[in-house]
Amino acid sequence: MSSRPFVFTSESVSEGHPDKVCDRVSDTIVDLIYQEAIDRGFDTSAVRVACETAATTNRVSLLGEVRCPDGFNVETDSAARDKVEAAVRGAVKSIGYEQDGFHWENLDFSNFLHGQSAHIAQGVDASGNKEEGAGDQGIMFGYASAETDELMPATLVYSHKILQRMAELRHSGARPEFEPDAKSQISLRYEDGKPVGATSVVVSTQHKDGLSANDIRELVRPIVQEVLPAGWFPPEDEFYVNPTGTFVIGGPDGDAGLTGRKIIVDTYGGAAPHGGGAFSGKDPTKVDRSAAYASRYLAKNVIAAGLAARCTLQLSYAIGVAKPLSINVNLHDTGHVDEARLETVLAEIMDLTPRGIRTHLDLNKPIYARTAAYGHFGRTPEADGGFSWEKTDLVEALKSSFA
């Protein structure tokens, strides 16, 4: 980032935002197919899911292609279709939707999932001497910055944390006034490339009927004060809560939702490039997802190893081709090592073929529904393999390469 003083802004949306409802449902289907494969002794590397979700007033529809384990055909088997529907309703229930216009139990559900295209499968599947290829062409970016403990942009970290805290209070019953749909946006002032305070904060949250705008403002205030560092709260006239007024009708009842429409919220809040492909609803043979995770993993380890203060890493792939077509590293003039040498080292310490990524990060498992809200990056690695791409276990190898 520039050394001159500047203001930068990122936003987040809650798990109850209509697009995030769809991301959650799509990733729930990914997890369901993987769990069925595990339970049935099916090779999880053969699972394929590309599930899109659309939601509107009391309606959820699934569209897309899957390859399921034997005995679990979501096109023809009624028991499998019942499990899919139950998983979808369970996902909506867990978010907290029990409203007249969108209720987990009463919504109309449509399932249009079908088998994977044979022409796509022939490019991805390994056969004979052909190694497993990428599920599509594309470019993927990873990013890391030393400005927060999470090695993420501060604007996005605090935007996520505000909504996560609001959701915790709502789910616990401590703040029943909040409803699931919410958005946040934070503008931070940077000096010498580091954040020093908030110039404005915007929070819009769906709420129970009968509350005034000032009621909601005062419920949100302590949450923002808790999340932001001391002294960072913006001027009072730059603290915006439900600036349009009443926000009772929300979620898919207020605005239709689709999978994959919040890709900047999912990644780096606009502080880094995005390759364009969404993550949710896709199994990790799709490099839109897995290579973006690998890119973040490598960039984060570069920063954690102290090789730079900022790192942007790009990978590119062709459908049906295993090896990445390119790897590019940009340290934004903050690096202590040669970028070209670093590109070579990264390609040596991690196999960046689709299979290599999935093996290294252990991605062939049901770990995806939890990624659908509050960002895929900057999270804590979990014992069951969730958020494995946030580990910093390459630090010693990187330091040794540049000793």
JSON list of C-alpha atoms in Angstrom, two decimals, residues 230-347:
[
{"chain": "A", "resi": 230, "resn": "ALA", "atom": "CA", "xyz": [-9.16, 1.41, 21.78]},
{"chain": "A", "resi": 231, "resn": "GLY", "atom": "CA", "xyz": [-9.38, 4.90, 20.36]},
{"chain": "A", "resi": 232, "resn": "TRP", "atom": "CA", "xyz": [-10.41, 3.74, 16.88]},
{"chain": "A", "resi": 233, "resn": "PHE", "atom": "CA", "xyz": [-14.15, 4.46, 17.11]},
{"chain": "A", "resi": 234, "resn": "PRO", "atom": "CA", "xyz": [-15.15, 6.91, 14.37]},
{"chain": "A", "resi": 235, "resn": "PRO", "atom": "CA", "xyz": [-16.63, 10.39, 14.89]},
{"chain": "A", "resi": 236, "resn": "GLU", "atom": "CA", "xyz": [-20.25, 10.18, 15.97]},
{"chain": "A", "resi": 237, "resn": "ASP", "atom": "CA", "xyz": [-21.54, 11.61, 12.70]},
{"chain": "A", "resi": 238, "resn": "GLU", "atom": "CA", "xyz": [-19.59, 8.88, 10.83]},
{"chain": "A", "resi": 239, "resn": "PHE", "atom": "CA", "xyz": [-21.17, 6.03, 12.79]},
{"chain": "A", "resi": 240, "resn": "TYR", "atom": "CA", "xyz": [-24.04, 4.82, 10.60]},
{"chain": "A", "resi": 241, "resn": "VAL", "atom": "CA", "xyz": [-26.47, 2.18, 11.81]},
{"chain": "A", "resi": 242, "resn": "ASN", "atom": "CA", "xyz": [-29.42, 1.25, 9.57]},
{"chain": "A", "resi": 243, "resn": "PRO", "atom": "CA", "xyz": [-29.07, 4.56, 7.73]},
{"chain": "A", "resi": 244, "resn": "THR", "atom": "CA", "xyz": [-32.19, 3.89, 5.63]},
{"chain": "A", "resi": 245, "resn": "GLY", "atom": "CA", "xyz": [-34.32, 3.39, 8.76]},
{"chain": "A", "resi": 246, "resn": "THR", "atom": "CA", "xyz": [-36.45, 0.30, 9.49]},
{"chain": "A", "resi": 247, "resn": "PHE", "atom": "CA", "xyz": [-34.99, -3.07, 8.41]},
{"chain": "A", "resi": 248, "resn": "VAL", "atom": "CA", "xyz": [-37.51, -5.74, 9.36]},
{"chain": "A", "resi": 249, "resn": "ILE", "atom": "CA", "xyz": [-38.01, -7.47, 6.01]},
{"chain": "A", "resi": 250, "resn": "GLY", "atom": "CA", "xyz": [-34.69, -9.06, 5.09]},
{"chain": "A", "resi": 251, "resn": "GLY", "atom": "CA", "xyz": [-32.90, -12.19, 3.96]},
{"chain": "A", "resi": 252, "resn": "PRO", "atom": "CA", "xyz": [-34.17, -13.94, 0.83]},
{"chain": "A", "resi": 253, "resn": "ASP", "atom": "CA", "xyz": [-37.64, -12.47, 1.50]},
{"chain": "A", "resi": 254, "resn": "GLY", "atom": "CA", "xyz": [-36.23, -8.97, 1.06]},
{"chain": "A", "resi": 255, "resn": "ASP", "atom": "CA", "xyz": [-33.81, -9.68, -1.79]},
{"chain": "A", "resi": 256, "resn": "ALA", "atom": "CA", "xyz": [-33.10, -12.79, -3.86]},
{"chain": "A", "resi": 257, "resn": "GLY", "atom": "CA", "xyz": [-29.88, -14.65, -3.18]},
{"chain": "A", "resi": 258, "resn": "LEU", "atom": "CA", "xyz": [-27.45, -16.59, -5.37]},
{"chain": "A", "resi": 259, "resn": "THR", "atom": "CA", "xyz": [-24.32, -18.62, -4.69]},
{"chain": "A", "resi": 260, "resn": "GLY", "atom": "CA", "xyz": [-21.02, -16.89, -5.40]},
{"chain": "A", "resi": 261, "resn": "ARG", "atom": "CA", "xyz": [-21.99, -13.22, -5.42]},
{"chain": "A", "resi": 262, "resn": "LYS", "atom": "CA", "xyz": [-19.85, -12.16, -2.45]},
{"chain": "A", "resi": 263, "resn": "ILE", "atom": "CA", "xyz": [-16.39, -13.20, -3.66]},
{"chain": "A", "resi": 264, "resn": "ILE", "atom": "CA", "xyz": [-14.66, -10.04, -2.39]},
{"chain": "A", "resi": 265, "resn": "VAL", "atom": "CA", "xyz": [-16.17, -10.51, 1.06]},
{"chain": "A", "resi": 266, "resn": "ASP", "atom": "CA", "xyz": [-14.97, -14.12, 0.90]},
{"chain": "A", "resi": 267, "resn": "THR", "atom": "CA", "xyz": [-11.36, -13.17, 0.15]},
{"chain": "A", "resi": 268, "resn": "TYR", "atom": "CA", "xyz": [-9.52, -9.91, 0.88]},
{"chain": "A", "resi": 269, "resn": "GLY", "atom": "CA", "xyz": [-12.09, -7.13, 0.98]},
{"chain": "A", "resi": 270, "resn": "GLY", "atom": "CA", "xyz": [-10.78, -5.52, -2.20]},
{"chain": "A", "resi": 271, "resn": "ALA", "atom": "CA", "xyz": [-7.24, -5.14, -0.87]},
{"chain": "A", "resi": 272, "resn": "ALA", "atom": "CA", "xyz": [-5.95, -7.72, -3.38]},
{"chain": "A", "resi": 273, "resn": "PRO", "atom": "CA", "xyz": [-6.94, -8.97, -6.86]},
{"chain": "A", "resi": 274, "resn": "HIS", "atom": "CA", "xyz": [-9.49, -11.74, -7.30]},
{"chain": "A", "resi": 275, "resn": "GLY", "atom": "CA", "xyz": [-9.37, -14.28, -10.10]},
{"chain": "A", "resi": 276, "resn": "GLY", "atom": "CA", "xyz": [-13.14, -14.13, -10.56]},
{"chain": "A", "resi": 277, "resn": "GLY", "atom": "CA", "xyz": [-14.23, -17.62, -9.60]},
{"chain": "A", "resi": 278, "resn": "ALA", "atom": "CA", "xyz": [-16.44, -18.22, -6.58]},
{"chain": "A", "resi": 279, "resn": "PHE", "atom": "CA", "xyz": [-15.63, -20.90, -3.97]},
{"chain": "A", "resi": 280, "resn": "SER", "atom": "CA", "xyz": [-18.86, -22.13, -2.41]},
{"chain": "A", "resi": 281, "resn": "GLY", "atom": "CA", "xyz": [-20.61, -25.18, -3.81]},
{"chain": "A", "resi": 282, "resn": "LYS", "atom": "CA", "xyz": [-17.47, -26.53, -5.51]},
{"chain": "A", "resi": 283, "resn": "ASP", "atom": "CA", "xyz": [-15.47, -29.58, -4.62]},
{"chain": "A", "resi": 284, "resn": "PRO", "atom": "CA", "xyz": [-11.68, -28.97, -4.52]},
{"chain": "A", "resi": 285, "resn": "THR", "atom": "CA", "xyz": [-10.95, -30.44, -7.95]},
{"chain": "A", "resi": 286, "resn": "LYS", "atom": "CA", "xyz": [-12.19, -27.01, -9.03]},
{"chain": "A", "resi": 287, "resn": "VAL", "atom": "CA", "xyz": [-9.06, -24.87, -8.88]},
{"chain": "A", "resi": 288, "resn": "ASP", "atom": "CA", "xyz": [-11.26, -21.81, -8.40]},
{"chain": "A", "resi": 289, "resn": "ARG", "atom": "CA", "xyz": [-11.42, -23.07, -4.84]},
{"chain": "A", "resi": 290, "resn": "SER", "atom": "CA", "xyz": [-8.40, -25.26, -4.14]},
{"chain": "A", "resi": 291, "resn": "ALA", "atom": "CA", "xyz": [-5.78, -23.15, -5.94]},
{"chain": "A", "resi": 292, "resn": "ALA", "atom": "CA", "xyz": [-7.12, -20.00, -4.28]},
{"chain": "A", "resi": 293, "resn": "TYR", "atom": "CA", "xyz": [-6.65, -21.76, -0.95]},
{"chain": "A", "resi": 294, "resn": "ALA", "atom": "CA", "xyz": [-3.13, -22.82, -1.97]},
{"chain": "A", "resi": 295, "resn": "SER", "atom": "CA", "xyz": [-2.30, -19.28, -3.05]},
{"chain": "A", "resi": 296, "resn": "ARG", "atom": "CA", "xyz": [-3.38, -17.89, 0.30]},
{"chain": "A", "resi": 297, "resn": "TYR", "atom": "CA", "xyz": [-1.48, -20.65, 2.10]},
{"chain": "A", "resi": 298, "resn": "LEU", "atom": "CA", "xyz": [1.75, -19.82, 0.30]},
{"chain": "A", "resi": 299, "resn": "ALA", "atom": "CA", "xyz": [1.34, -16.05, 0.64]},
{"chain": "A", "resi": 300, "resn": "LYS", "atom": "CA", "xyz": [0.60, -16.37, 4.36]},
{"chain": "A", "resi": 301, "resn": "ASN", "atom": "CA", "xyz": [3.66, -18.53, 4.94]},
{"chain": "A", "resi": 302, "resn": "VAL", "atom": "CA", "xyz": [5.82, -15.99, 3.11]},
{"chain": "A", "resi": 303, "resn": "ILE", "atom": "CA", "xyz": [4.67, -13.27, 5.51]},
{"chain": "A", "resi": 304, "resn": "ALA", "atom": "CA", "xyz": [4.85, -15.53, 8.58]},
{"chain": "A", "resi": 305, "resn": "ALA", "atom": "CA", "xyz": [8.44, -16.39, 7.63]},
{"chain": "A", "resi": 306, "resn": "GLY", "atom": "CA", "xyz": [9.33, -12.69, 7.70]},
{"chain": "A", "resi": 307, "resn": "LEU", "atom": "CA", "xyz": [10.26, -12.58, 4.01]},
{"chain": "A", "resi": 308, "resn": "ALA", "atom": "CA", "xyz": [8.02, -9.56, 3.34]},
{"chain": "A", "resi": 309, "resn": "ALA", "atom": "CA", "xyz": [5.29, -7.38, 4.85]},
{"chain": "A", "resi": 310, "resn": "ARG", "atom": "CA", "xyz": [2.87, -7.94, 1.95]},
{"chain": "A", "resi": 311, "resn": "CYS", "atom": "CA", "xyz": [2.58, -10.69, -0.62]},
{"chain": "A", "resi": 312, "resn": "THR", "atom": "CA", "xyz": [0.27, -11.25, -3.58]},
{"chain": "A", "resi": 313, "resn": "LEU", "atom": "CA", "xyz": [0.61, -14.58, -5.37]},
{"chain": "A", "resi": 314, "resn": "GLN", "atom": "CA", "xyz": [-1.04, -15.61, -8.64]},
{"chain": "A", "resi": 315, "resn": "LEU", "atom": "CA", "xyz": [-1.49, -19.11, -10.06]},
{"chain": "A", "resi": 316, "resn": "SER", "atom": "CA", "xyz": [-3.03, -20.02, -13.43]},
{"chain": "A", "resi": 317, "resn": "TYR", "atom": "CA", "xyz": [-4.39, -23.28, -14.84]},
{"chain": "A", "resi": 318, "resn": "ALA", "atom": "CA", "xyz": [-5.89, -24.81, -17.97]},
{"chain": "A", "resi": 319, "resn": "ILE", "atom": "CA", "xyz": [-8.77, -27.29, -17.87]},
{"chain": "A", "resi": 320, "resn": "GLY", "atom": "CA", "xyz": [-7.55, -30.87, -18.03]},
{"chain": "A", "resi": 321, "resn": "VAL", "atom": "CA", "xyz": [-3.90, -29.87, -17.44]},
{"chain": "A", "resi": 322, "resn": "ALA", "atom": "CA", "xyz": [-2.29, -30.78, -14.12]},
{"chain": "A", "resi": 323, "resn": "LYS", "atom": "CA", "xyz": [0.63, -28.40, -13.82]},
{"chain": "A", "resi": 324, "resn": "PRO", "atom": "CA", "xyz": [0.04, -24.70, -13.15]},
{"chain": "A", "resi": 325, "resn": "LEU", "atom": "CA", "xyz": [0.77, -22.58, -16.21]},
{"chain": "A", "resi": 326, "resn": "SER", "atom": "CA", "xyz": [2.34, -19.82, -14.18]},
{"chain": "A", "resi": 327, "resn": "ILE", "atom": "CA", "xyz": [3.23, -18.64, -10.70]},
{"chain": "A", "resi": 328, "resn": "ASN", "atom": "CA", "xyz": [3.81, -14.97, -9.97]},
{"chain": "A", "resi": 329, "resn": "VAL", "atom": "CA", "xyz": [4.83, -13.37, -6.68]},
{"chain": "A", "resi": 330, "resn": "ASN", "atom": "CA", "xyz": [4.60, -9.65, -5.90]},
{"chain": "A", "resi": 331, "resn": "LEU", "atom": "CA", "xyz": [6.05, -8.48, -2.58]},
{"chain": "A", "resi": 332, "resn": "HIS", "atom": "CA", "xyz": [5.01, -4.85, -3.14]},
{"chain": "A", "resi": 333, "resn": "ASP", "atom": "CA", "xyz": [8.52, -3.48, -2.44]},
{"chain": "A", "resi": 334, "resn": "THR", "atom": "CA", "xyz": [8.36, -4.87, 1.11]},
{"chain": "A", "resi": 335, "resn": "GLY", "atom": "CA", "xyz": [10.37, -8.04, 0.46]},
{"chain": "A", "resi": 336, "resn": "HIS", "atom": "CA", "xyz": [13.75, -9.15, 1.77]},
{"chain": "A", "resi": 337, "resn": "VAL", "atom": "CA", "xyz": [14.24, -11.82, -0.91]},
{"chain": "A", "resi": 338, "resn": "ASP", "atom": "CA", "xyz": [14.31, -12.00, -4.69]},
{"chain": "A", "resi": 339, "resn": "GLU", "atom": "CA", "xyz": [10.79, -12.53, -6.06]},
{"chain": "A", "resi": 340, "resn": "ALA", "atom": "CA", "xyz": [11.90, -14.73, -8.96]},
{"chain": "A", "resi": 341, "resn": "ARG", "atom": "CA", "xyz": [13.84, -16.98, -6.59]},
{"chain": "A", "resi": 342, "resn": "LEU", "atom": "CA", "xyz": [10.84, -17.10, -4.26]},
{"chain": "A", "resi": 343, "resn": "GLU", "atom": "CA", "xyz": [8.60, -18.28, -7.12]},
{"chain": "A", "resi": 344, "resn": "THR", "atom": "CA", "xyz": [10.98, -21.17, -7.74]},
{"chain": "A", "resi": 345, "resn": "VAL", "atom": "CA", "xyz": [11.19, -22.08, -4.07]},
{"chain": "A", "resi": 346, "resn": "LEU", "atom": "CA", "xyz": [7.42, -22.08, -3.57]},
{"chain": "A", "resi": 347, "resn": "ALA", "atom": "CA", "xyz": [6.93, -24.39, -6.54]}
]
